[in-house]
Coordinates of C-alpha atoms and ligand atoms in Angstrom, one line a residue:
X183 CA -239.0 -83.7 -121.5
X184 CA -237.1 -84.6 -124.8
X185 CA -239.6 -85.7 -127.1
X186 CA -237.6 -87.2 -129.7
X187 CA -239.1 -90.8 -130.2
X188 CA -235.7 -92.0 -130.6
X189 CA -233.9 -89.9 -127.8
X190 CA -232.5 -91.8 -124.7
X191 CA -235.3 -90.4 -123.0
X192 CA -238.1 -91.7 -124.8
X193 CA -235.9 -94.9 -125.2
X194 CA -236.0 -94.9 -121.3
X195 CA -239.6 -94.1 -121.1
X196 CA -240.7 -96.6 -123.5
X197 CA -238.5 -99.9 -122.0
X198 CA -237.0 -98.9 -118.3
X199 CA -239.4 -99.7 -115.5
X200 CA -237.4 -97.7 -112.9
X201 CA -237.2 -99.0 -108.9
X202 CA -238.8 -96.3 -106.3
X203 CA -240.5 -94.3 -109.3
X204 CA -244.3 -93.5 -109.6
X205 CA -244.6 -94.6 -113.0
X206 CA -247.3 -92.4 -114.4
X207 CA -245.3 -89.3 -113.9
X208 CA -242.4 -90.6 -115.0
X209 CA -243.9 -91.3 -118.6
X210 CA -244.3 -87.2 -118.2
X211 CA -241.5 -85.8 -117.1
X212 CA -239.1 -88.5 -118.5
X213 CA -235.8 -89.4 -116.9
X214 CA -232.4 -87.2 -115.8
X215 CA -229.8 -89.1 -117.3
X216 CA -226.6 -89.1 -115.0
X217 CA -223.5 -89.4 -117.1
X218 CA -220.4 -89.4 -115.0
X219 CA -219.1 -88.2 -111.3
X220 CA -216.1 -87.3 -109.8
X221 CA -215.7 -86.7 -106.1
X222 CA -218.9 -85.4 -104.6
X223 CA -220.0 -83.5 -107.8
X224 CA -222.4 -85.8 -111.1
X225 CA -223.3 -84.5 -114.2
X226 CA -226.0 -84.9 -116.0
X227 CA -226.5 -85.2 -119.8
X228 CA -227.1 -81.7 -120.4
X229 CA -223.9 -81.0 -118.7
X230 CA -225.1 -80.0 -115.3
X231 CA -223.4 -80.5 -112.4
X232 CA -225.1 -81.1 -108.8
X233 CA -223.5 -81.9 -105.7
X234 CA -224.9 -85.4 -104.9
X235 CA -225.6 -84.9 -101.4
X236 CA -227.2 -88.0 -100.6
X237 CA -223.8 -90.1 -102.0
X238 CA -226.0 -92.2 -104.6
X239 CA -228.2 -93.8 -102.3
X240 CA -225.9 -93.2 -98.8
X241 CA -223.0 -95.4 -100.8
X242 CA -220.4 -93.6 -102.5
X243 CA -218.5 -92.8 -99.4
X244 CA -215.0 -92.3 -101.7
X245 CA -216.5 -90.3 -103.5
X246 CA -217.0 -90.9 -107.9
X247 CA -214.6 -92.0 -110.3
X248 CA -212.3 -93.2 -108.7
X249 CA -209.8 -95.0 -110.9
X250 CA -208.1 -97.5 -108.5
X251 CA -211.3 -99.3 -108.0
X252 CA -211.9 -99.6 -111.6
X253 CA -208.3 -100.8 -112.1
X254 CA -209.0 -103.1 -108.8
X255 CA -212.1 -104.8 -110.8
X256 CA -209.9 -105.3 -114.1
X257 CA -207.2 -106.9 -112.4
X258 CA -209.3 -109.2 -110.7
X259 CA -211.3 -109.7 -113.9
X260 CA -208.2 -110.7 -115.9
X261 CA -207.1 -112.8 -113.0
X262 CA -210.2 -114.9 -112.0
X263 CA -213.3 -113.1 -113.1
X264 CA -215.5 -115.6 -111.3
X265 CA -215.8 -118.1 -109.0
X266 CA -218.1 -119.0 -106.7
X267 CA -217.6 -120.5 -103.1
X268 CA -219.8 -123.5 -103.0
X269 CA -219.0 -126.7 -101.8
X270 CA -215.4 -125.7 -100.3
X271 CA -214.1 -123.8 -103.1
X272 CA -212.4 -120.5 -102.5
X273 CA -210.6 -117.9 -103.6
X274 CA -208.3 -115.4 -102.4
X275 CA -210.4 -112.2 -102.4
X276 CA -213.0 -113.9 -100.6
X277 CA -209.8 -115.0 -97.9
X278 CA -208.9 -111.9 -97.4
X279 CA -212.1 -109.6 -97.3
X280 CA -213.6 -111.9 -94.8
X281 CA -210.3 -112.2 -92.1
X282 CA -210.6 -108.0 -92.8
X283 CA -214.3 -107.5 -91.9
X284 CA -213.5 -109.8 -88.8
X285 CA -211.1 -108.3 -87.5
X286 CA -212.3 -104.9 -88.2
X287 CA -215.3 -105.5 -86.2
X288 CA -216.2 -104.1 -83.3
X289 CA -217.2 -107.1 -81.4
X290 CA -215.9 -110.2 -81.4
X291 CA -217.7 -111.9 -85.0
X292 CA -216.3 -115.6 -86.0
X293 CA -217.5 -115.5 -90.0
X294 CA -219.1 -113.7 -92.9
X295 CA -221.4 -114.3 -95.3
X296 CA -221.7 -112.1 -98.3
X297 CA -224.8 -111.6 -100.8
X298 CA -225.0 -109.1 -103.7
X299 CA -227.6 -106.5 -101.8
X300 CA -228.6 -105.9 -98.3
X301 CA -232.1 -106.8 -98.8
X302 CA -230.6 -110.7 -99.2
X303 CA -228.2 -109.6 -96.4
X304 CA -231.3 -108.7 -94.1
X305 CA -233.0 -112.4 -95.7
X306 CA -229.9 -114.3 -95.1
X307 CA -229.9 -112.7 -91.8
X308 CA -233.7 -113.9 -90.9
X309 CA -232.7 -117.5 -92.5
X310 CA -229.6 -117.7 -90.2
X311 CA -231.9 -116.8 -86.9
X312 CA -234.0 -119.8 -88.1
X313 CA -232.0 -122.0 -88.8
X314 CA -229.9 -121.4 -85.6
X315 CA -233.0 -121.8 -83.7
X316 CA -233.7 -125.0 -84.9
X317 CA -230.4 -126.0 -84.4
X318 CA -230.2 -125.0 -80.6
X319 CA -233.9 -126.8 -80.4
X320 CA -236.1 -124.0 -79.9
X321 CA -238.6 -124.6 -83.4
X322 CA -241.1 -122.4 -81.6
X323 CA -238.6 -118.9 -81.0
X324 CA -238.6 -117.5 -84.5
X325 CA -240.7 -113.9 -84.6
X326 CA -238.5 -111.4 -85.5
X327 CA -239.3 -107.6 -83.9
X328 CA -237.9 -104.3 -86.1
X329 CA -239.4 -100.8 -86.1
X330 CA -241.3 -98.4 -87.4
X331 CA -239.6 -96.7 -90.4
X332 CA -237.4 -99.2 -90.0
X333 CA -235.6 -99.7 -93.6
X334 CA -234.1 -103.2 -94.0
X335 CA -235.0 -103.5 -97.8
X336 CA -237.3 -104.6 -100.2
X337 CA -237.3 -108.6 -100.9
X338 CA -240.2 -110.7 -99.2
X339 CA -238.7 -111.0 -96.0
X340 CA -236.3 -107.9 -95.6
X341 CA -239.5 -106.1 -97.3
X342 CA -241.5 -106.7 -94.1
X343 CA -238.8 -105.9 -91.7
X344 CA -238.9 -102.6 -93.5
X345 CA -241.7 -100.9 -91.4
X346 CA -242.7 -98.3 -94.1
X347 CA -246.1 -98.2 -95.7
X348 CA -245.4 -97.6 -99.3
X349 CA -242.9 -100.9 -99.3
X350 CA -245.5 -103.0 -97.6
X351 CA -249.0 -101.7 -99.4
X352 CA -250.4 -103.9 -102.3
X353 CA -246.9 -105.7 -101.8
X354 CA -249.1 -108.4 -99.5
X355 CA -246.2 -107.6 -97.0
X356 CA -245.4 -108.1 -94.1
X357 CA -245.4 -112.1 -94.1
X358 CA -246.1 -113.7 -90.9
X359 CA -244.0 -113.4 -88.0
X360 CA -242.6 -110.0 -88.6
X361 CA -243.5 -107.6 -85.8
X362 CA -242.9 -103.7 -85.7
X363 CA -242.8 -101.9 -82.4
X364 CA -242.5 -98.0 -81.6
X365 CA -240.5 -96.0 -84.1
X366 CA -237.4 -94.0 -81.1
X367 CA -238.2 -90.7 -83.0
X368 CA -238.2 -87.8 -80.0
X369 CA -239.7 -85.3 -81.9
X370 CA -242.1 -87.0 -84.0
X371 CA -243.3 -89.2 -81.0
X372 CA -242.1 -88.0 -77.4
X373 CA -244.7 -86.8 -75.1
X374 CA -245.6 -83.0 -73.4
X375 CA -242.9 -82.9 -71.0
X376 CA -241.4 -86.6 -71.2
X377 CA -237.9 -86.4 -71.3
X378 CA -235.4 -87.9 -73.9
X379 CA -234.6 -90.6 -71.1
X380 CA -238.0 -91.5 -70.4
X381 CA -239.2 -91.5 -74.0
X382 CA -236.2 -94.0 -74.6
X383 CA -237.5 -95.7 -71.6
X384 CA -240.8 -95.9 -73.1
X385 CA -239.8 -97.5 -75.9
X386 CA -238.0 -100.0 -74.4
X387 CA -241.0 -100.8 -72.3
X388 CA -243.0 -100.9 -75.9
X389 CA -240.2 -103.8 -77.0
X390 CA -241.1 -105.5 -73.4
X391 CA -244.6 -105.6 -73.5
X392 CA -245.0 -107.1 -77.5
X393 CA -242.1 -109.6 -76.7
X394 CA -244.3 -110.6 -73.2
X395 CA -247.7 -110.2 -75.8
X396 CA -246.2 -112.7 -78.4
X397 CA -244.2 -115.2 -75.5
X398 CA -240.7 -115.0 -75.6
X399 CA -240.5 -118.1 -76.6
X400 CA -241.7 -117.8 -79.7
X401 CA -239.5 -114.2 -80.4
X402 CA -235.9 -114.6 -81.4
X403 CA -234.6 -111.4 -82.5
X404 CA -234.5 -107.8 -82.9
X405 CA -233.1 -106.2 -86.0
X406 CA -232.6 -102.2 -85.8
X407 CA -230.4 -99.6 -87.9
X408 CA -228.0 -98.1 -84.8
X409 CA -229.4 -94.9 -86.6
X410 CA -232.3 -95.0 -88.8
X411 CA -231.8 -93.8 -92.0
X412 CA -234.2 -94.1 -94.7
X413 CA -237.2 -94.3 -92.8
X414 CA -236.0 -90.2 -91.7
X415 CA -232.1 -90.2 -90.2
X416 CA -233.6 -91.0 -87.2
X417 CA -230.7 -90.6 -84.6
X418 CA -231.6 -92.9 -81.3
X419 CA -232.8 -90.7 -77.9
X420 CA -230.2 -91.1 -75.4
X421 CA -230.1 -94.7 -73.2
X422 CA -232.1 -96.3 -76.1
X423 CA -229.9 -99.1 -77.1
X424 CA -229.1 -99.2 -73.8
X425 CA -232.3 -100.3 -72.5
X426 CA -232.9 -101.9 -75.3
X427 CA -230.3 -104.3 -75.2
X428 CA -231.4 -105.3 -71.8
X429 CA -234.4 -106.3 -73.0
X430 CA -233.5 -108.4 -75.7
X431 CA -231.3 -109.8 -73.4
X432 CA -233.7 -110.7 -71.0
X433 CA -235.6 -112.7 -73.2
X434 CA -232.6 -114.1 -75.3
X435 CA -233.3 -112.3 -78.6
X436 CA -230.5 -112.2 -81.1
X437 CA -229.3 -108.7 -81.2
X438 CA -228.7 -107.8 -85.3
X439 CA -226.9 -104.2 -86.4
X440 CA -228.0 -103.7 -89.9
X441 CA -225.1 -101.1 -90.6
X442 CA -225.8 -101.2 -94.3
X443 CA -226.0 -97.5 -94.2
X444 CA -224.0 -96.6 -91.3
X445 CA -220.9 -98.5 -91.2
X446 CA -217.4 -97.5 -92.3
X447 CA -217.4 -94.1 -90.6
X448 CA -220.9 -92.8 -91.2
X449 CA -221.3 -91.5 -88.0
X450 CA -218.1 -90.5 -87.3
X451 CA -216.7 -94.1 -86.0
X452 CA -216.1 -97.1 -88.2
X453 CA -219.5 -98.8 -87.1
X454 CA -222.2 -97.1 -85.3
X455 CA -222.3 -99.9 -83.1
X456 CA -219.4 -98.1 -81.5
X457 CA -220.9 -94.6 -81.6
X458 CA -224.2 -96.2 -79.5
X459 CA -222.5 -99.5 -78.0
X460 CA -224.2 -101.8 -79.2
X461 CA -223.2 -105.4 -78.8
X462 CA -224.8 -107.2 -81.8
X463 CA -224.7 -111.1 -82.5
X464 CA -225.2 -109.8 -86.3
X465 CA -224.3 -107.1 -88.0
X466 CA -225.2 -106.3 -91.8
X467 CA -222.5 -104.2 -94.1
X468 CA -222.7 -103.0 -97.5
X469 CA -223.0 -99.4 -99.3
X470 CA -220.0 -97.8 -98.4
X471 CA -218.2 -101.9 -98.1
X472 CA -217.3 -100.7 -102.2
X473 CA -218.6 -97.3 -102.4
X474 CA -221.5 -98.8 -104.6
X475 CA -219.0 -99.5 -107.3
X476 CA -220.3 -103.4 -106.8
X477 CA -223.1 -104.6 -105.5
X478 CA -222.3 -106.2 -102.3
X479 CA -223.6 -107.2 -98.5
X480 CA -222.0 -108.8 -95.7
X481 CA -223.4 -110.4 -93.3
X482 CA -220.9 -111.1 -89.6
X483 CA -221.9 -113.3 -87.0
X484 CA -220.7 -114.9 -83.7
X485 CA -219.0 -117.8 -83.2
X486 CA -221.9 -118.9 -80.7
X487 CA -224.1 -118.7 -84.0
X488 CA -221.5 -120.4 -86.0
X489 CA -221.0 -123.3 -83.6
X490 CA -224.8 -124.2 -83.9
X491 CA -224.9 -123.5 -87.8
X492 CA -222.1 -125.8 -88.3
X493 CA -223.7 -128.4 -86.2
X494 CA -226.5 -128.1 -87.8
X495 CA -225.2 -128.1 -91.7
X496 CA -223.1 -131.2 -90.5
X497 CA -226.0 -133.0 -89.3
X498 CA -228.4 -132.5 -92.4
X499 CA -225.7 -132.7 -94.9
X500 CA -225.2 -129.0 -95.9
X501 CA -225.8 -125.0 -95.2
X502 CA -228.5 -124.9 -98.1
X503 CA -228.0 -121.3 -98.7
X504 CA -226.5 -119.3 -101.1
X505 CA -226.0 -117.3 -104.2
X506 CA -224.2 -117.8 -107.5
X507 CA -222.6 -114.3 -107.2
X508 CA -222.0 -114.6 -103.5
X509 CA -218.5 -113.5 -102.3
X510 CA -217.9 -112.7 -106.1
X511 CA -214.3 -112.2 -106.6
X512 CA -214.2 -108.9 -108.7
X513 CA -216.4 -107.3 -106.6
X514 CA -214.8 -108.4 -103.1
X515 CA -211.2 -107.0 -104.8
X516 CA -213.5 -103.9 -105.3
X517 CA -214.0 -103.8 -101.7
X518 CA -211.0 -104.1 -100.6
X519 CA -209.7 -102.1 -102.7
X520 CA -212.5 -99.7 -101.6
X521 CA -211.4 -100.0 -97.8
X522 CA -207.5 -99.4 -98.7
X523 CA -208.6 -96.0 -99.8
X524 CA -210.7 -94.9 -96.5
X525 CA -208.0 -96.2 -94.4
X526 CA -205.3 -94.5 -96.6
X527 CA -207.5 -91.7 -96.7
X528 CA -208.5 -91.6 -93.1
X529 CA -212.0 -91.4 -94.5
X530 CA -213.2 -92.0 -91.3
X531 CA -211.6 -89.5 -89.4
X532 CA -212.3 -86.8 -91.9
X533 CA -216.5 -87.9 -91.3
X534 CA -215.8 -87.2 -87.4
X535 CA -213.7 -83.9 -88.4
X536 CA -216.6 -82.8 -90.8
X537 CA -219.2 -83.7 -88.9
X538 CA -219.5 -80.6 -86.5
X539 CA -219.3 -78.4 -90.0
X540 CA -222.5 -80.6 -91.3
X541 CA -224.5 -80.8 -88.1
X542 CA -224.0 -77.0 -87.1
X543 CA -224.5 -75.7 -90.5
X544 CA -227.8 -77.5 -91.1
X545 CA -228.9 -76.4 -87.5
X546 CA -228.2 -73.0 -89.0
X547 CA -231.1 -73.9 -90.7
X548 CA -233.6 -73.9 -88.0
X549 CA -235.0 -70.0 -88.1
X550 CA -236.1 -71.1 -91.5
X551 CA -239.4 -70.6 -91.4
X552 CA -240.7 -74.3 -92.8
X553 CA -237.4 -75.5 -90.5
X554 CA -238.8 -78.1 -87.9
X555 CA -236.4 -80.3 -86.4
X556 CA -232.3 -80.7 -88.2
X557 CA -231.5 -84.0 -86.4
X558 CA -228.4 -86.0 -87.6
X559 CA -224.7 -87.3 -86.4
X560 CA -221.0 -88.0 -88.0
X561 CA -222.0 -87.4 -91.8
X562 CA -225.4 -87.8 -91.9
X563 CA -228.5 -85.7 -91.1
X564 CA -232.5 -84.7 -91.9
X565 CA -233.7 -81.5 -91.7
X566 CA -237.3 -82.0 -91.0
X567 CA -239.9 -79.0 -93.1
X568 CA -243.5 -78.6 -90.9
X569 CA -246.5 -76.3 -92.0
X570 CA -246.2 -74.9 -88.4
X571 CA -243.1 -74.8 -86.2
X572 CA -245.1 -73.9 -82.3
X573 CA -247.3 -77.1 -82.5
X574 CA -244.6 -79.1 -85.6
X575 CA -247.8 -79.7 -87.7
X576 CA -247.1 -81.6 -90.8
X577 CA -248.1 -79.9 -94.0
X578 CA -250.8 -81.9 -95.6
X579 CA -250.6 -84.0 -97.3
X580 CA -247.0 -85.1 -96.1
X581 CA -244.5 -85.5 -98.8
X582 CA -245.8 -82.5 -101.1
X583 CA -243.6 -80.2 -100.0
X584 CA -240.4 -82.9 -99.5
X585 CA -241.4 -83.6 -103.4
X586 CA -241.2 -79.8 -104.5
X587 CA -237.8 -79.1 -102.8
X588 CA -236.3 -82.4 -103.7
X589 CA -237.2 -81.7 -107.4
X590 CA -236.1 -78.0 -107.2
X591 CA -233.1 -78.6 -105.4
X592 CA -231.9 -79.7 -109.1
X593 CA -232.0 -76.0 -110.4
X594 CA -229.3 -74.8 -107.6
X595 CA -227.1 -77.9 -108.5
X596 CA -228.2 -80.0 -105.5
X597 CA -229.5 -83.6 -105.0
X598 CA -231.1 -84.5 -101.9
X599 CA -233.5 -86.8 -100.6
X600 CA -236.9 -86.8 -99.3
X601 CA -239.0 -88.8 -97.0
X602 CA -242.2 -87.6 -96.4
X603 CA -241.2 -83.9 -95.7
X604 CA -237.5 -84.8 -93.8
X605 CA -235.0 -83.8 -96.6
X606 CA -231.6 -86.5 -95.9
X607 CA -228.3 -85.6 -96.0
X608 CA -225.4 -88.0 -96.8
X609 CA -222.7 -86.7 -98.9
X610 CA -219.4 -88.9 -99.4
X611 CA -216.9 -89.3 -96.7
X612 CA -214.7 -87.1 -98.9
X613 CA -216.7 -84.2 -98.5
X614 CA -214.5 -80.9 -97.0
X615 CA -215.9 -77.8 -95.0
X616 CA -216.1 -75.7 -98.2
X617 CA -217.8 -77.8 -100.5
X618 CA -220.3 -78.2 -97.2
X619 CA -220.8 -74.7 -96.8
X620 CA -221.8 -75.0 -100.7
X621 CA -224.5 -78.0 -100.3
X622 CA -225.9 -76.2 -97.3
X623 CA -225.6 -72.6 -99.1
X624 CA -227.8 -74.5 -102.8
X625 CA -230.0 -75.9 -99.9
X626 CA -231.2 -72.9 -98.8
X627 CA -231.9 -71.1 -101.4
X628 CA -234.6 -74.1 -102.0
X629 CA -235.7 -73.8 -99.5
X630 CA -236.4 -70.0 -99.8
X631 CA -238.0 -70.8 -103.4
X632 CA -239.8 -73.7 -101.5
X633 CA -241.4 -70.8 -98.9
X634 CA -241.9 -68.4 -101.9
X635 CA -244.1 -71.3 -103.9
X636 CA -245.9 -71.7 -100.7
X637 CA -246.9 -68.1 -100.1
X638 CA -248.1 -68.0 -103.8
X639 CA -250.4 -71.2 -103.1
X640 CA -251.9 -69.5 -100.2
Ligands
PLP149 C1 -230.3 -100.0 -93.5 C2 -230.6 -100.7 -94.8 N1 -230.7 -102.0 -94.8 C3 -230.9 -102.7 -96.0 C4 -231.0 -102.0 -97.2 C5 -231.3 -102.7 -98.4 O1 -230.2 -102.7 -99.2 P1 -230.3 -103.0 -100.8 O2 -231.0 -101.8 -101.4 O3 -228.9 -103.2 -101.3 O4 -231.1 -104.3 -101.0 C6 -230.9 -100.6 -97.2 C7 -231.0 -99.8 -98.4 O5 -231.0 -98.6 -98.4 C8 -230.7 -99.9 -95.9 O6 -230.6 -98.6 -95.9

């Protein structure tokens, strides 16, 4: 660390209070100051370069610095740098965005709703169930299930969707009402002999039985990633949302897609609700909705919700619900600017097209020896290090190892992610075969060094 009392560093240590940081050890090792990216590559302050293979956090999906969405934003700045929508204002890049998202949709969606995060996208989405609920005159229906590892975000509500400890513990989360049931991961949590099939089965029977332990009157929805992504890129055993559906069905929960991570061509189609079939009455968007240029979420719903909500906000006066920044104009013009370029691009298509390079490279991977499981799809993907491969013991304790190659990977101009011991993949959409060969080629030479360090501790 730069020691300097005046250096950016020690300016960082002594007034940043970073997000997702153990504090303690940042005071130590100080701060890696990014200063600038262009296509998949950032540099840092010292001048090093890394392939960002994680896209940001599973955003930048055209990649960094791109000029037309910075001359987007000042456009639409010297235009009309604000406005908000309240009270039947409007403005033309909230028009435009919203008749897009519709009709880019891949069910039939009748509005959308935008908020500066997904974690108010995920709360908006909860407030929306509720409200529709007492609208249609069911006050009791208003438990909503999610999953295990689930990741929905990090506010109060969206906090306890999330179903990961270290978002919940000595948060006081998860409020009331917020269920988890079985996390669909095959590996982790498939039986001796139980089939892919019947584990997705099982899990579907796990949904039935906490929906018929609760009353399914009092549950009204069921809020999933099509495939999980920072609770492990958790890719869904085959017939899961299959059964799934059926069940929520059954016992007329509210189906919502939170594609924050996975829509506009993650896994290989525009939404993943498409790669799995899924038939949502919600779906969440954001990330790659402006490459994490701006801070946006949307959130798309049916009309059946719509004609209830309207009801509803006609009968007690108003929607009470909203945000100053919501459906901020620079940042919409960002996004659409953002979704010219993938079309123009054919972002989308170049995900499906790189996809078998990114999934058959990493499986290369798996006569590593600390090489458990490489699971992933379209441009996204986990390759999962045990202490044993035969019997996929964890090392102990879990994370330790995830921590000491995600912190290497820096040396061989890499940056990764990782949960527990599952290290994430998720370049941008731009990414070609070369520069994948590359991320997978810096990758393994951590993990050699990772095996190395291992051997030495005994
Ligand atoms: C699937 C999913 N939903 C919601 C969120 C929360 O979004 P935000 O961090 O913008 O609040 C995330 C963030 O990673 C996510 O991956």
């Amino acid at each position: 660390m730069d020691t300097i009392p005046n250096s950016p560093a020690a300016r960082d240590i002594a007034y940043f209070f970073h997000p997702v940081t153990n504090a303690r050890r940042h005071e130590q090792v100080g701060p890696r100051i990014i200063e600038r990216g262009k296509g998949i590559y950032v540099y840092d302050d010292q001048g090093n370069e890394y392939i960002e293979a994680l896209a940001g956090l599973w955003s930048v999906a055209i990649g960094f610095g791109e000029p037309r969405l910075a001359k987007a934003a000042a456009a639409q700045m010297e235009k009309l740098p604000y406005y908000h929508s309240f009270s039947h204002k409007s403005h033309m890049p909230g028009i435009e965005l919203s008749e897009r998202l519709v009709k880019m949709a891949p069910v039939k969606m009748s509005k959308v709703f935008y908020t500066n995060s997904g974690s108010e996208a995920n709360d908006t989405a909860i407030k929306l169930v509720w409200y529709y609920n007492n609208a249609i005159g069911r006050p009791k229906k208003k438990k909503i299930i999610s999953r295990i590892k689930a990741y929905h975000g990090i506010t109060i509500a969206s906090g306890s969707l999330t179903g990961l400890p270290l978002n919940h513990r000595d948060f006081d989360l998860p409020i009331a009402n917020i269920l988890h049931t079985s996390c669909p991961h095959y590996y982790r949590f498939g039986r001796d002999g139980e089939s892919e099939e019947d584990f997705a089965t099982r899990m579907a029977q796990d949904l039935e039985d906490l929906i018929l332990r609760e009353g399914p009157d009092t549950v009204a929805a069921f809020i999933g990633e099509p495939l999980m992504g920072a609770g492990g890129v958790i890719v869904p055993p085959k017939t899961y949302w299959e059964k799934i559906q059926k069940v929520c069905r059954k016992y007329d929960l509210l189906i919502i897609a939170d594609e924050v991570i996975n829509g506009f061509g993650r896994t290989g189609k525009t939404f993943a609700c498409e790669t799995f079939n899924i038939k949502p009455d919600m779906m969440v968007l954001s990330k790659a909705i402006t490459s994490s240029y701006q801070p946006l979420a949307a959130i798309l719903f049916t009309d059946a919700i719509y004609q209830a909500v309207a009801d509803n906000s006609n009968k007690i006066g108003s929607f009470g619900h909203g945000f100053t920044a919501s459906a901020h104009p620079v940042v919409l013009a960002v996004a659409m600017e953002n979704l010219n370029i993938i079309e123009e691009r054919k972002l989308i298509q170049n995900a499906a097209a790189m996809a078998p390079v990114l999934q058959n490279g990493l499986r290369r991977l798996s006569d590593h020896p600390l090489v458990g499981e490489v699971r992933g799809m379209g441009l996204i993907a986990a390759v999962e290090l045990v202490a044993d491969k035969a019997t996929k013991k964890p090392f102990d304790p879990i994370g330790k190892v995830g921590s000491w190659v995600f912190e290497r990977a820096h040396d061989h101009g890499l940056i990764i992610r990782a949960i527990g011991d599952s290290i994430a993949f998720c370049p941008p959409l731009i990414i070609d075969a070369a520069q994948i060969e590359e991320m997978i080629s810096r990758f393994r030479k951590t993990l050699d060094d990772a095996q190395a360090w291992l051997r030495q501790q005994g």
